[in-house]
XYZ file of N, CA and C in Angstrom:
426
model
N 118.981 119.129 66.149
C 118.737 119.974 64.995
C 117.367 120.644 65.159
N 117.272 121.968 64.923
C 115.993 122.663 65.080
C 114.952 122.155 64.086
N 113.728 122.125 64.543
C 112.638 121.619 63.702
C 112.406 122.555 62.515
N 112.286 122.001 61.315
C 112.004 122.773 60.119
C 113.225 123.385 59.456
N 114.385 123.281 60.066
C 115.611 123.855 59.488
C 116.380 122.753 58.767
N 116.891 123.070 57.581
C 117.701 122.117 56.841
C 119.155 122.544 56.957
N 119.982 121.618 57.386
C 121.398 121.905 57.552
C 122.145 121.436 56.315
N 122.934 122.347 55.732
C 123.745 121.998 54.575
C 125.156 121.714 55.088
N 125.603 120.508 54.864
C 126.925 120.112 55.350
C 128.003 120.574 54.384
N 129.210 120.673 54.893
C 130.340 121.091 54.082
C 130.541 120.108 52.927
N 130.715 120.648 51.730
C 130.927 119.792 50.564
C 129.636 119.360 49.892
N 128.499 119.570 50.559
C 127.214 119.175 49.993
C 126.713 120.283 49.057
N 126.199 119.889 47.898
C 125.714 120.860 46.919
C 124.220 121.038 47.118
N 123.794 122.298 47.238
C 122.374 122.586 47.392
C 121.740 122.645 46.002
N 120.705 121.854 45.797
C 120.047 121.764 44.499
C 118.776 122.610 44.510
N 118.569 123.359 43.422
C 117.356 124.169 43.316
C 116.149 123.277 43.133
N 115.038 123.691 43.766
C 113.816 122.924 43.585
C 113.302 123.097 42.162
N 112.821 122.023 41.589
C 112.308 122.053 40.226
C 110.963 122.773 40.205
N 110.740 123.588 39.170
C 109.498 124.344 39.053
C 108.348 123.411 38.719
N 107.225 123.597 39.417
C 106.000 122.875 39.091
C 104.835 123.851 39.139
N 103.867 123.641 38.282
C 102.636 124.422 38.274
C 101.493 123.437 38.413
N 100.856 123.457 39.559
C 99.777 122.516 39.888
C 100.199 121.065 39.671
N 101.441 120.775 40.079
C 101.947 119.405 40.029
C 102.593 119.003 38.716
N 102.616 119.870 37.721
C 103.217 119.549 36.420
C 104.546 120.278 36.264
N 105.568 119.560 35.807
C 106.883 120.165 35.597
C 106.889 120.949 34.285
N 107.922 121.758 34.091
C 108.002 122.603 32.891
C 108.001 121.793 31.587
N 108.811 120.716 31.466
C 108.746 119.943 30.211
C 107.349 119.380 29.933
N 106.658 118.960 30.987
C 105.304 118.426 30.822
C 104.333 119.542 30.393
N 104.511 120.744 30.963
C 103.669 121.884 30.583
C 103.873 122.264 29.124
N 105.130 122.177 28.646
C 105.427 122.542 27.268
C 104.830 121.554 26.273
N 104.577 120.333 26.705
C 103.973 119.319 25.822
C 102.456 119.480 25.702
N 101.831 120.115 26.711
C 100.369 120.201 26.742
C 99.822 121.053 25.600
N 98.723 120.610 24.969
C 98.043 121.474 23.987
C 97.357 122.631 24.724
N 97.046 123.687 24.015
C 96.499 124.899 24.613
C 95.211 124.672 25.420
N 94.237 123.889 24.928
C 93.017 123.674 25.736
C 93.303 122.950 27.058
N 94.265 122.027 27.060
C 94.625 121.316 28.286
C 95.355 122.240 29.257
N 96.208 123.110 28.711
C 96.926 124.079 29.540
C 95.940 125.035 30.188
N 94.906 125.415 29.450
C 93.908 126.351 29.967
C 93.237 125.814 31.223
N 93.082 124.516 31.319
C 92.400 123.915 32.469
C 93.158 124.100 33.779
N 94.492 124.261 33.705
C 95.266 124.391 34.945
C 95.659 125.839 35.246
N 95.341 126.769 34.345
C 95.665 128.183 34.563
C 94.519 128.877 35.293
N 94.772 130.060 35.860
C 93.708 130.807 36.542
C 92.593 131.229 35.578
N 91.487 131.689 36.134
C 90.276 131.979 35.363
C 90.505 133.003 34.254
N 91.220 134.095 34.536
C 91.430 135.139 33.528
C 92.186 134.578 32.323
N 93.242 133.787 32.580
C 94.019 133.190 31.492
C 93.179 132.162 30.737
N 92.364 131.399 31.476
C 91.492 130.403 30.852
C 90.529 131.075 29.885
N 89.966 132.199 30.297
C 89.010 132.921 29.457
C 89.695 133.477 28.215
N 90.910 133.993 28.371
C 91.651 134.521 27.215
C 91.911 133.433 26.184
N 92.289 132.257 26.651
C 92.571 131.144 25.738
C 91.278 130.679 25.074
N 90.199 130.586 25.841
C 88.930 130.115 25.286
C 88.404 131.064 24.211
N 88.556 132.372 24.412
C 88.081 133.355 23.438
C 88.988 133.448 22.221
N 90.223 132.977 22.347
C 91.166 133.011 21.232
C 91.952 134.303 21.229
N 93.089 134.286 20.567
C 93.952 135.463 20.498
C 93.538 136.319 19.304
N 93.621 137.653 19.455
C 93.272 138.518 18.336
C 94.420 138.541 17.319
N 94.222 139.232 16.199
C 95.198 139.210 15.097
C 96.555 139.754 15.537
N 96.555 140.833 16.318
C 97.810 141.425 16.772
C 98.581 140.461 17.682
N 97.859 139.804 18.577
C 98.490 138.832 19.472
C 99.027 137.637 18.690
N 98.271 137.181 17.697
C 98.720 136.042 16.889
C 99.977 136.383 16.108
N 100.041 137.610 15.557
C 101.251 138.040 14.849
C 102.457 138.039 15.788
N 102.256 138.554 17.002
C 103.352 138.587 17.968
C 103.795 137.177 18.357
N 102.837 136.296 18.620
C 103.173 134.916 19.006
C 103.916 134.198 17.875
N 103.520 134.462 16.629
C 104.206 133.864 15.478
C 105.629 134.407 15.362
N 105.787 135.719 15.575
C 107.121 136.318 15.524
C 108.011 135.777 16.646
N 107.422 135.555 17.811
C 108.165 135.003 18.945
C 108.599 133.567 18.647
N 107.732 132.834 17.955
C 108.022 131.436 17.630
C 109.121 131.314 16.561
N 109.170 132.261 15.609
C 110.100 132.132 14.479
C 111.474 132.746 14.727
N 111.580 133.727 15.631
C 112.891 134.352 15.862
C 113.773 133.446 16.710
N 115.096 133.531 16.523
C 116.006 132.713 17.333
C 115.902 133.079 18.814
N 116.219 132.119 19.675
C 116.080 132.314 21.120
C 116.985 133.408 21.673
N 118.125 133.648 21.033
C 119.086 134.622 21.548
C 118.614 136.060 21.317
N 117.778 136.288 20.301
C 117.349 137.641 19.954
C 116.216 138.116 20.871
N 116.227 139.422 21.125
C 115.164 140.044 21.905
C 114.050 140.451 20.946
N 112.813 140.103 21.292
C 111.659 140.452 20.473
C 110.976 141.655 21.121
N 110.819 142.739 20.356
C 110.194 143.952 20.880
C 108.703 143.925 20.564
N 107.892 144.435 21.512
C 106.455 144.435 21.290
C 105.760 145.546 22.069
N 104.619 145.965 21.530
C 103.724 146.871 22.236
C 102.564 146.084 22.838
N 102.459 144.794 22.502
C 101.353 143.949 22.982
C 101.583 143.585 24.444
N 100.907 144.291 25.341
C 101.060 144.036 26.771
C 100.052 143.004 27.256
N 99.033 142.711 26.433
C 97.950 141.825 26.858
C 98.104 140.398 26.338
N 99.332 140.001 26.036
C 99.578 138.645 25.558
C 99.914 137.764 26.757
N 99.299 136.605 26.796
C 99.499 135.642 27.868
C 100.860 134.966 27.729
N 101.565 134.772 28.833
C 102.849 134.067 28.798
C 102.569 132.575 28.875
N 103.035 131.851 27.869
C 102.810 130.403 27.752
C 104.099 129.651 28.058
N 104.023 128.358 28.355
C 105.234 127.581 28.668
C 106.270 127.587 27.552
N 105.843 127.732 26.306
C 106.783 127.748 25.178
C 107.663 128.996 25.191
N 107.255 130.035 25.909
C 108.000 131.295 25.945
C 109.129 131.295 26.979
N 109.183 130.323 27.848
C 110.177 130.306 28.933
C 111.588 130.287 28.354
N 112.433 131.181 28.888
C 113.816 131.284 28.430
C 114.012 132.352 27.374
N 112.933 132.890 26.824
C 113.017 133.934 25.795
C 113.193 135.292 26.455
N 113.656 136.266 25.670
C 113.764 137.650 26.137
C 112.853 138.513 25.275
N 111.987 139.266 25.936
C 111.012 140.096 25.245
C 111.139 141.517 25.786
N 111.148 142.501 24.895
C 111.163 143.903 25.297
C 109.739 144.425 25.164
N 109.122 144.751 26.300
C 107.728 145.181 26.334
C 107.692 146.697 26.498
N 106.863 147.366 25.695
C 106.772 148.821 25.751
C 105.925 149.237 26.944
N 106.417 150.228 27.709
C 105.670 150.673 28.888
C 105.042 152.049 28.685
N 105.014 152.527 27.437
C 104.455 153.826 27.136
C 105.524 154.847 26.823
N 106.737 154.591 27.284
C 107.842 155.514 27.046
C 109.024 154.805 26.407
N 109.324 153.608 26.904
C 110.489 152.862 26.415
C 110.198 151.366 26.492
N 111.110 150.583 25.940
C 110.966 149.132 25.976
C 111.715 148.590 27.187
N 111.017 147.832 28.025
C 111.626 147.199 29.198
C 111.881 145.733 28.846
N 113.144 145.318 28.956
C 113.488 143.946 28.614
C 113.117 143.009 29.766
N 112.451 141.910 29.412
C 111.981 140.936 30.396
C 112.474 139.567 29.980
N 113.138 138.864 30.890
C 113.499 137.468 30.625
C 112.402 136.604 31.231
N 111.822 135.734 30.430
C 110.668 134.960 30.865
C 111.128 133.740 31.650
N 110.636 133.655 32.893
C 110.955 132.542 33.790
C 109.703 131.682 33.957
N 109.850 130.449 34.411
C 108.685 129.562 34.551
C 107.598 130.110 35.480
N 107.984 130.894 36.486
C 107.007 131.437 37.434
C 106.046 132.425 36.777
N 106.378 132.915 35.584
C 105.566 133.913 34.894
C 104.445 133.301 34.058
N 104.417 131.989 33.922
C 103.397 131.326 33.095
C 102.009 131.670 33.630
N 101.113 132.079 32.732
C 99.751 132.426 33.118
C 99.569 133.904 33.394
N 100.665 134.670 33.447
C 100.584 136.115 33.628
C 100.638 136.782 32.251
N 100.538 138.103 32.232
C 100.584 138.860 30.986
C 101.891 139.639 30.908
N 102.361 139.910 29.683
C 103.617 140.638 29.496
C 103.567 142.014 30.158
N 102.426 142.674 30.101
C 102.292 144.013 30.665
C 102.531 144.084 32.160
N 102.366 142.974 32.864
C 102.577 142.968 34.313
C 104.041 143.163 34.678
N 104.939 142.937 33.726
C 106.370 142.979 34.027
C 107.057 144.206 33.446
N 106.302 145.099 32.812
C 106.829 146.373 32.333
C 105.919 147.455 32.890
N 106.252 147.951 34.070
C 105.388 148.888 34.773
C 105.290 150.218 34.029
N 104.090 150.775 34.000
C 103.846 152.011 33.256
C 104.019 153.248 34.124
N 103.949 153.080 35.414
C 104.119 154.219 36.326
C 105.353 153.981 37.169
N 106.099 155.075 37.400
C 107.267 154.905 38.248
C 107.044 155.675 39.530
N 107.702 155.251 40.574
C 107.575 155.891 41.875
C 108.372 157.183 41.864
N 107.719 158.275 42.177
C 108.386 159.566 42.213
C 108.693 159.909 43.658
N 109.971 160.004 43.987
C 110.375 160.309 45.354
C 110.540 161.818 45.475
N 109.843 162.400 46.415
C 109.916 163.838 46.624
C 110.942 164.145 47.704
N 111.692 165.228 47.488
C 112.670 165.643 48.491
C 112.013 166.655 49.421
N 112.798 167.268 50.248
C 112.283 168.269 51.178
C 111.866 169.537 50.458
N 111.222 170.461 51.171
C 110.775 171.702 50.548
C 111.947 172.575 50.141
N 111.768 173.353 49.091
C 112.827 174.229 48.601
C 112.810 175.574 49.304
N 113.697 176.452 48.895
C 113.779 177.778 49.480
C 112.545 178.567 49.081
N 111.891 179.187 50.071
C 110.695 179.970 49.803
C 109.425 179.157 49.767
N 109.509 177.853 50.010
C 108.324 177.010 49.968
C 107.447 177.245 51.192
N 108.059 177.566 52.323
C 107.301 177.848 53.550
C 107.783 179.177 54.133
N 107.040 179.677 55.100
C 107.423 180.949 55.717
C 108.760 180.838 56.454
N 108.990 179.699 57.092
C 110.217 179.571 57.873
C 111.445 179.419 56.972
N 111.293 178.923 55.774
C 112.457 178.723 54.903
C 112.978 180.026 54.314
N 112.215 181.111 54.527
C 112.628 182.411 54.018
C 113.923 182.870 54.694
N 114.115 182.470 55.951
C 115.262 182.921 56.732
C 116.380 181.897 56.780
N 116.290 180.827 55.989
C 117.312 179.783 55.976
C 118.505 180.252 55.144
N 119.730 180.042 55.641
C 120.889 180.391 54.831
C 120.986 179.474 53.614
N 121.431 180.012 52.484
C 121.519 179.203 51.265
C 122.633 178.184 51.335
N 123.719 178.497 52.058
C 124.824 177.534 52.146
C 125.117 177.187 53.557
């Protein structure tokens, strides 16, 4: 058997690896109080938690907490931190033009909602049109 390769035998069920963040599983993360959670998150998230959430963020977090899990919560608050309690929820984040629906997965903990609703889209340019260059003047239209 090649080194580092895992062989899945016929009839064997492949199990997904359980999510962990710095050695803590999702249920354990959901039990942690906010100051304890801040200790294991990156510096930017730690600072946001230490400074506290502003009134707009608190209103959004309260609305997220009170609405049923099946409903999508719409928001313009792109600077709200994703916490373990939000995992499994669906949030529609405004990107400046429309609401982009985001399903929150465990890997998103410690990031911000705005990171998942991009504000700029990639514009793909095609070739030059008729009359754009000197040589295209003599190109047949069909």
